[in-house]
Amino acid sequence: MELLDLSRFCMRLGDSCLIMAHRQSEMCSKGPFLEEDIAQTNLGLDLLGQAEALLIYAAELEGKGRTADDLVYKRPERGFYNFMLAEQPNTDFAFAVVRQYIMTLYLSRVYETLAKVDDETLSGIAAKAVKEIAYHQRHLGMWIKRLGEGTEESHERIQTAINELWMFVGELYEEDELDLKMQEAGYAISGEAMKAYLMANISSHLTEVTLSVPKSVYMTTGSKKGIHTEYLGYILAEMQYLQRAYPDAKW
Amino acid sequence: MSQAQEKELICQYLSEISDPEIPVINIVEMGMVRGVLFRESKLEILLSPTYSGCPAMDMIDHLVKEKLQSKGYDSVEITLVYKPAWTTDWMSDETKEKLRAYGIAPPVGKATSKKGLLNEDPVFCPQCGSKNTEIESMFGSTACKALYLCKDCLEPFDYFKCI
Ligand SMILES: [Zn+2]
């Protein structure tokens, strides 16, 4: 395994966790009720911790003298490799729930695989994260059910969120050269296996709670090359503001 | 003083540092101190974060350095170790009892079992001991705790989840 490949792999995963953590932090004070407000921001906190550990490791493996903070605050939009799904905004509470629910299914599978690799750091990070994600999965699954089987309005709003976010799911099982290398080394499952796992879980869960899986076949692509939807730029503008206004400012 | 004795002394100093979020438990009892290593001119302390996003980690890092510097160790380095991943399974019964007395229901069961992880076993109220309790939210005052309500004494309380 080339260190640089492993670094890029950790960066992709770390970026998705980081951007989701930022989106979840935006939920602070916007939850539908106090307990849920706390829960939503705690989901973000777990993801931020995972992002930190992954990006510290990515920076170390890269060996260019960059720190995790450099990666977070000094890369431009095209230098981020998070999935487009991760950056989608909290248009409605249902959007936040659907985004996190799908990403959580994905992460649980990714971490399960990584927990078994022959790499002390990465398998340690994954073994811890897999347990945290199990709680996310349960919590978000509860919301899918609650909104799906709730009122006519909650049903309609969550179905809208599923329909609108659906085109970003394809990236989760898309493969490029790096993915194939990681699969060969046992660090990732095949795109086909990931697709089958996601589709089986999502469709059985959605139909169980009266929701439906969209039929649309168009799926976006590009985040593995640093191509994003318009939303990432706005996230970075806010997230990187301080470091750009006051370079290398320390607390 | 032999190195083993010195190590023991250092652990004793570290046990004077309480977890910033749970003041009745110290970081040694918490199982966060994974090693004390003597490196040429410096002292290296291995710490295991309790959960990935624990906001108390920076604070703990700072407290450990401050404590050891006050004992004459000028050069202290802290290394975070992720493997084996910290788990609530490492808490002793004595530590769990301290949590309960403080008002936090200790983890029930083992994190290694799916049942324990998703807390399907009854959680006892730390105030009145009743098992007639109900989960209010999977995430409480911190990500590692869930919020429960006792249906007998009506007190809400934190439950330290198995992790
Ligand atoms: Zn009670």
PDB file of C-alpha atoms in Angstrom, chain B:
ATOM      1  CA  MET B   1      13.710   5.463  42.808  1.00  0.00           C
ATOM      2  CA  SER B   2      13.359   2.695  40.234  1.00  0.00           C
ATOM      3  CA  GLN B   3      11.586   3.336  36.951  1.00  0.00           C
ATOM      4  CA  ALA B   4       8.659   1.151  38.039  1.00  0.00           C
ATOM      5  CA  GLN B   5       8.269   3.166  41.212  1.00  0.00           C
ATOM      6  CA  GLU B   6       8.475   6.413  39.286  1.00  0.00           C
ATOM      7  CA  LYS B   7       5.813   5.191  36.875  1.00  0.00           C
ATOM      8  CA  GLU B   8       3.566   4.376  39.775  1.00  0.00           C
ATOM      9  CA  LEU B   9       4.126   7.819  41.224  1.00  0.00           C
ATOM     10  CA  ILE B  10       3.284   9.443  37.894  1.00  0.00           C
ATOM     11  CA  CYS B  11       0.079   7.424  37.684  1.00  0.00           C
ATOM     12  CA  GLN B  12      -0.746   8.645  41.136  1.00  0.00           C
ATOM     13  CA  TYR B  13      -0.270  12.258  40.010  1.00  0.00           C
ATOM     14  CA  LEU B  14      -2.471  11.563  36.996  1.00  0.00           C
ATOM     15  CA  SER B  15      -5.163  10.093  39.205  1.00  0.00           C
ATOM     16  CA  GLU B  16      -5.443  13.524  40.819  1.00  0.00           C
ATOM     17  CA  ILE B  17      -6.867  14.824  37.524  1.00  0.00           C
ATOM     18  CA  SER B  18     -10.593  14.453  37.271  1.00  0.00           C
ATOM     19  CA  ASP B  19     -12.536  14.048  34.051  1.00  0.00           C
ATOM     20  CA  PRO B  20     -13.642  17.607  33.212  1.00  0.00           C
ATOM     21  CA  GLU B  21     -17.158  16.394  32.467  1.00  0.00           C
ATOM     22  CA  ILE B  22     -17.509  13.983  35.397  1.00  0.00           C
ATOM     23  CA  PRO B  23     -15.596  15.487  38.315  1.00  0.00           C
ATOM     24  CA  VAL B  24     -16.029  12.442  40.586  1.00  0.00           C
ATOM     25  CA  ILE B  25     -14.044  10.179  38.262  1.00  0.00           C
ATOM     26  CA  ASN B  26     -10.360  10.641  37.545  1.00  0.00           C
ATOM     27  CA  ILE B  27      -8.728   9.975  34.188  1.00  0.00           C
ATOM     28  CA  VAL B  28      -6.930   6.846  35.439  1.00  0.00           C
ATOM     29  CA  GLU B  29     -10.182   5.272  36.666  1.00  0.00           C
ATOM     30  CA  MET B  30     -11.753   6.253  33.375  1.00  0.00           C
ATOM     31  CA  GLY B  31      -9.148   4.047  31.691  1.00  0.00           C
ATOM     32  CA  MET B  32      -7.839   6.893  29.569  1.00  0.00           C
ATOM     33  CA  VAL B  33      -4.195   6.569  30.627  1.00  0.00           C
ATOM     34  CA  ARG B  34      -2.749   3.828  28.438  1.00  0.00           C
ATOM     35  CA  GLY B  35       0.926   4.192  29.165  1.00  0.00           C
ATOM     36  CA  VAL B  36       3.750   6.154  30.753  1.00  0.00           C
ATOM     37  CA  LEU B  37       6.982   6.054  28.770  1.00  0.00           C
ATOM     38  CA  PHE B  38      10.390   7.502  29.557  1.00  0.00           C
ATOM     39  CA  ARG B  39      11.989   8.858  26.387  1.00  0.00           C
ATOM     40  CA  GLU B  40      15.534  10.169  26.670  1.00  0.00           C
ATOM     41  CA  SER B  41      14.860  13.708  27.847  1.00  0.00           C
ATOM     42  CA  LYS B  42      11.090  13.660  27.932  1.00  0.00           C
ATOM     43  CA  LEU B  43       8.124  11.908  29.386  1.00  0.00           C
ATOM     44  CA  GLU B  44       5.511  10.511  27.056  1.00  0.00           C
ATOM     45  CA  ILE B  45       1.964   9.874  28.232  1.00  0.00           C
ATOM     46  CA  LEU B  46      -0.323   7.727  26.120  1.00  0.00           C
ATOM     47  CA  LEU B  47      -3.970   8.681  26.315  1.00  0.00           C
ATOM     48  CA  SER B  48      -6.985   7.013  24.769  1.00  0.00           C
ATOM     49  CA  PRO B  49      -9.865   9.352  23.875  1.00  0.00           C
ATOM     50  CA  THR B  50     -13.161   8.171  25.356  1.00  0.00           C
ATOM     51  CA  TYR B  51     -15.085   8.957  22.216  1.00  0.00           C
ATOM     52  CA  SER B  52     -14.016  10.526  18.923  1.00  0.00           C
ATOM     53  CA  GLY B  53     -15.413  13.996  19.385  1.00  0.00           C
ATOM     54  CA  CYS B  54     -14.831  14.316  23.117  1.00  0.00           C
ATOM     55  CA  PRO B  55     -14.463  18.080  23.625  1.00  0.00           C
ATOM     56  CA  ALA B  56     -12.751  17.465  26.956  1.00  0.00           C
ATOM     57  CA  MET B  57      -9.688  15.960  25.233  1.00  0.00           C
ATOM     58  CA  ASP B  58      -7.877  19.293  24.766  1.00  0.00           C
ATOM     59  CA  MET B  59      -8.633  20.195  28.345  1.00  0.00           C
ATOM     60  CA  ILE B  60      -7.294  16.845  29.582  1.00  0.00           C
ATOM     61  CA  ASP B  61      -4.167  17.269  27.475  1.00  0.00           C
ATOM     62  CA  HIS B  62      -3.626  20.629  29.125  1.00  0.00           C
ATOM     63  CA  LEU B  63      -4.344  19.371  32.652  1.00  0.00           C
ATOM     64  CA  VAL B  64      -1.913  16.450  32.294  1.00  0.00           C
ATOM     65  CA  LYS B  65       0.900  18.740  31.162  1.00  0.00           C
ATOM     66  CA  GLU B  66       0.162  21.245  33.899  1.00  0.00           C
ATOM     67  CA  LYS B  67       0.080  18.563  36.601  1.00  0.00           C
ATOM     68  CA  LEU B  68       3.309  16.901  35.518  1.00  0.00           C
ATOM     69  CA  GLN B  69       5.117  20.194  35.052  1.00  0.00           C
ATOM     70  CA  SER B  70       4.173  21.135  38.601  1.00  0.00           C
ATOM     71  CA  LYS B  71       5.895  17.896  39.676  1.00  0.00           C
ATOM     72  CA  GLY B  72       9.088  18.794  37.859  1.00  0.00           C
ATOM     73  CA  TYR B  73       8.614  17.137  34.464  1.00  0.00           C
ATOM     74  CA  ASP B  74       9.381  19.966  32.091  1.00  0.00           C
ATOM     75  CA  SER B  75       9.143  18.078  28.870  1.00  0.00           C
ATOM     76  CA  VAL B  76       5.908  16.134  28.579  1.00  0.00           C
ATOM     77  CA  GLU B  77       4.510  14.816  25.343  1.00  0.00           C
ATOM     78  CA  ILE B  78       1.006  13.432  24.958  1.00  0.00           C
ATOM     79  CA  THR B  79       0.214  10.863  22.321  1.00  0.00           C
ATOM     80  CA  LEU B  80      -3.309   9.771  21.527  1.00  0.00           C
ATOM     81  CA  VAL B  81      -3.703   6.057  20.977  1.00  0.00           C
ATOM     82  CA  TYR B  82      -6.716   4.706  19.167  1.00  0.00           C
ATOM     83  CA  LYS B  83      -6.065   1.024  19.516  1.00  0.00           C
ATOM     84  CA  PRO B  84      -7.467  -0.700  21.428  1.00  0.00           C
ATOM     85  CA  ALA B  85     -10.422   1.674  21.233  1.00  0.00           C
ATOM     86  CA  TRP B  86     -11.542   2.952  24.618  1.00  0.00           C
ATOM     87  CA  THR B  87     -14.661   1.211  25.834  1.00  0.00           C
ATOM     88  CA  THR B  88     -16.983   1.548  28.816  1.00  0.00           C
ATOM     89  CA  ASP B  89     -16.243  -2.143  29.415  1.00  0.00           C
ATOM     90  CA  TRP B  90     -13.007  -0.983  31.085  1.00  0.00           C
ATOM     91  CA  MET B  91     -14.870   0.803  33.887  1.00  0.00           C
ATOM     92  CA  SER B  92     -14.583  -1.060  37.184  1.00  0.00           C
ATOM     93  CA  ASP B  93     -17.656  -1.714  39.329  1.00  0.00           C
ATOM     94  CA  GLU B  94     -16.279   0.809  41.793  1.00  0.00           C
ATOM     95  CA  THR B  95     -16.123   3.481  39.080  1.00  0.00           C
ATOM     96  CA  LYS B  96     -19.649   2.643  37.970  1.00  0.00           C
ATOM     97  CA  GLU B  97     -20.848   3.049  41.555  1.00  0.00           C
ATOM     98  CA  LYS B  98     -19.210   6.494  41.719  1.00  0.00           C
ATOM     99  CA  LEU B  99     -21.055   7.474  38.549  1.00  0.00           C
ATOM    100  CA  ARG B 100     -24.346   6.285  39.985  1.00  0.00           C
ATOM    101  CA  ALA B 101     -23.802   8.149  43.253  1.00  0.00           C
ATOM    102  CA  TYR B 102     -23.061  11.276  41.201  1.00  0.00           C
ATOM    103  CA  GLY B 103     -26.419  10.925  39.434  1.00  0.00           C
ATOM    104  CA  ILE B 104     -25.348   9.356  36.149  1.00  0.00           C
ATOM    105  CA  ALA B 105     -26.698   5.870  35.424  1.00  0.00           C
ATOM    106  CA  PRO B 106     -23.644   3.704  34.589  1.00  0.00           C
ATOM    107  CA  PRO B 107     -23.454   1.651  31.377  1.00  0.00           C
ATOM    108  CA  VAL B 108     -25.536  -1.524  31.478  1.00  0.00           C
ATOM    109  CA  GLY B 109     -24.047  -4.614  29.866  1.00  0.00           C
ATOM    110  CA  LYS B 110     -21.090  -4.821  27.521  1.00  0.00           C
ATOM    111  CA  ALA B 111     -20.285  -2.714  24.497  1.00  0.00           C
ATOM    112  CA  THR B 112     -19.114  -5.868  22.765  1.00  0.00           C
ATOM    113  CA  SER B 113     -22.691  -7.095  22.529  1.00  0.00           C
ATOM    114  CA  LYS B 114     -25.177  -5.477  20.161  1.00  0.00           C
ATOM    115  CA  LYS B 115     -27.768  -5.645  22.930  1.00  0.00           C
ATOM    116  CA  GLY B 116     -25.598  -3.653  25.305  1.00  0.00           C
ATOM    117  CA  LEU B 117     -24.607  -1.177  22.610  1.00  0.00           C
ATOM    118  CA  LEU B 118     -28.164  -0.246  21.824  1.00  0.00           C
ATOM    119  CA  ASN B 119     -29.210  -0.359  25.481  1.00  0.00           C
ATOM    120  CA  GLU B 120     -32.127  -2.751  25.329  1.00  0.00           C
ATOM    121  CA  ASP B 121     -31.606  -3.799  28.931  1.00  0.00           C
ATOM    122  CA  PRO B 122     -33.381  -1.804  31.656  1.00  0.00           C
ATOM    123  CA  VAL B 123     -31.528   1.238  32.966  1.00  0.00           C
ATOM    124  CA  PHE B 124     -31.967   1.865  36.670  1.00  0.00           C
ATOM    125  CA  CYS B 125     -32.728   5.353  37.969  1.00  0.00           C
ATOM    126  CA  PRO B 126     -29.613   6.620  39.818  1.00  0.00           C
ATOM    127  CA  GLN B 127     -31.846   8.564  42.222  1.00  0.00           C
ATOM    128  CA  CYS B 128     -34.445   6.036  43.410  1.00  0.00           C
ATOM    129  CA  GLY B 129     -33.213   2.762  41.901  1.00  0.00           C
ATOM    130  CA  SER B 130     -36.402   2.123  39.941  1.00  0.00           C
ATOM    131  CA  LYS B 131     -36.166   0.293  36.654  1.00  0.00           C
ATOM    132  CA  ASN B 132     -39.372   1.906  35.473  1.00  0.00           C
ATOM    133  CA  THR B 133     -37.453   4.314  33.243  1.00  0.00           C
ATOM    134  CA  GLU B 134     -37.816   5.492  29.691  1.00  0.00           C
ATOM    135  CA  ILE B 135     -35.419   6.865  27.092  1.00  0.00           C
ATOM    136  CA  GLU B 136     -36.140  10.481  26.174  1.00  0.00           C
ATOM    137  CA  SER B 137     -33.310  10.978  23.733  1.00  0.00           C
ATOM    138  CA  MET B 138     -30.439   8.865  22.452  1.00  0.00           C
ATOM    139  CA  PHE B 139     -28.102  11.831  22.999  1.00  0.00           C
ATOM    140  CA  GLY B 140     -27.998  13.693  26.303  1.00  0.00           C
ATOM    141  CA  SER B 141     -25.743  16.386  27.710  1.00  0.00           C
ATOM    142  CA  THR B 142     -22.815  14.870  25.797  1.00  0.00           C
ATOM    143  CA  ALA B 143     -22.634  12.445  22.872  1.00  0.00           C
ATOM    144  CA  CYS B 144     -21.603   9.605  25.205  1.00  0.00           C
ATOM    145  CA  LYS B 145     -24.749   9.909  27.288  1.00  0.00           C
ATOM    146  CA  ALA B 146     -28.439   9.342  26.617  1.00  0.00           C
ATOM    147  CA  LEU B 147     -31.247  11.196  28.339  1.00  0.00           C
ATOM    148  CA  TYR B 148     -33.654   9.120  30.431  1.00  0.00           C
ATOM    149  CA  LEU B 149     -36.687   9.832  32.568  1.00  0.00           C
ATOM    150  CA  CYS B 150     -37.626   7.926  35.714  1.00  0.00           C
ATOM    151  CA  LYS B 151     -41.335   7.231  35.685  1.00  0.00           C
ATOM    152  CA  ASP B 152     -41.424   6.633  39.438  1.00  0.00           C
ATOM    153  CA  CYS B 153     -39.597   9.629  40.908  1.00  0.00           C
ATOM    154  CA  LEU B 154     -40.051  11.656  37.687  1.00  0.00           C
ATOM    155  CA  GLU B 155     -36.422  12.806  37.657  1.00  0.00           C
ATOM    156  CA  PRO B 156     -34.694  13.081  34.293  1.00  0.00           C
ATOM    157  CA  PHE B 157     -31.161  11.646  34.309  1.00  0.00           C
ATOM    158  CA  ASP B 158     -28.142  10.971  32.112  1.00  0.00           C
ATOM    159  CA  TYR B 159     -27.263   7.414  31.175  1.00  0.00           C
ATOM    160  CA  PHE B 160     -23.660   6.691  30.216  1.00  0.00           C
ATOM    161  CA  LYS B 161     -24.106   4.612  27.049  1.00  0.00           C
ATOM    162  CA  CYS B 162     -22.103   1.476  26.385  1.00  0.00           C
ATOM    163  CA  ILE B 163     -19.490   2.360  23.865  1.00  0.00           C
TER     164      ILE B 163
END
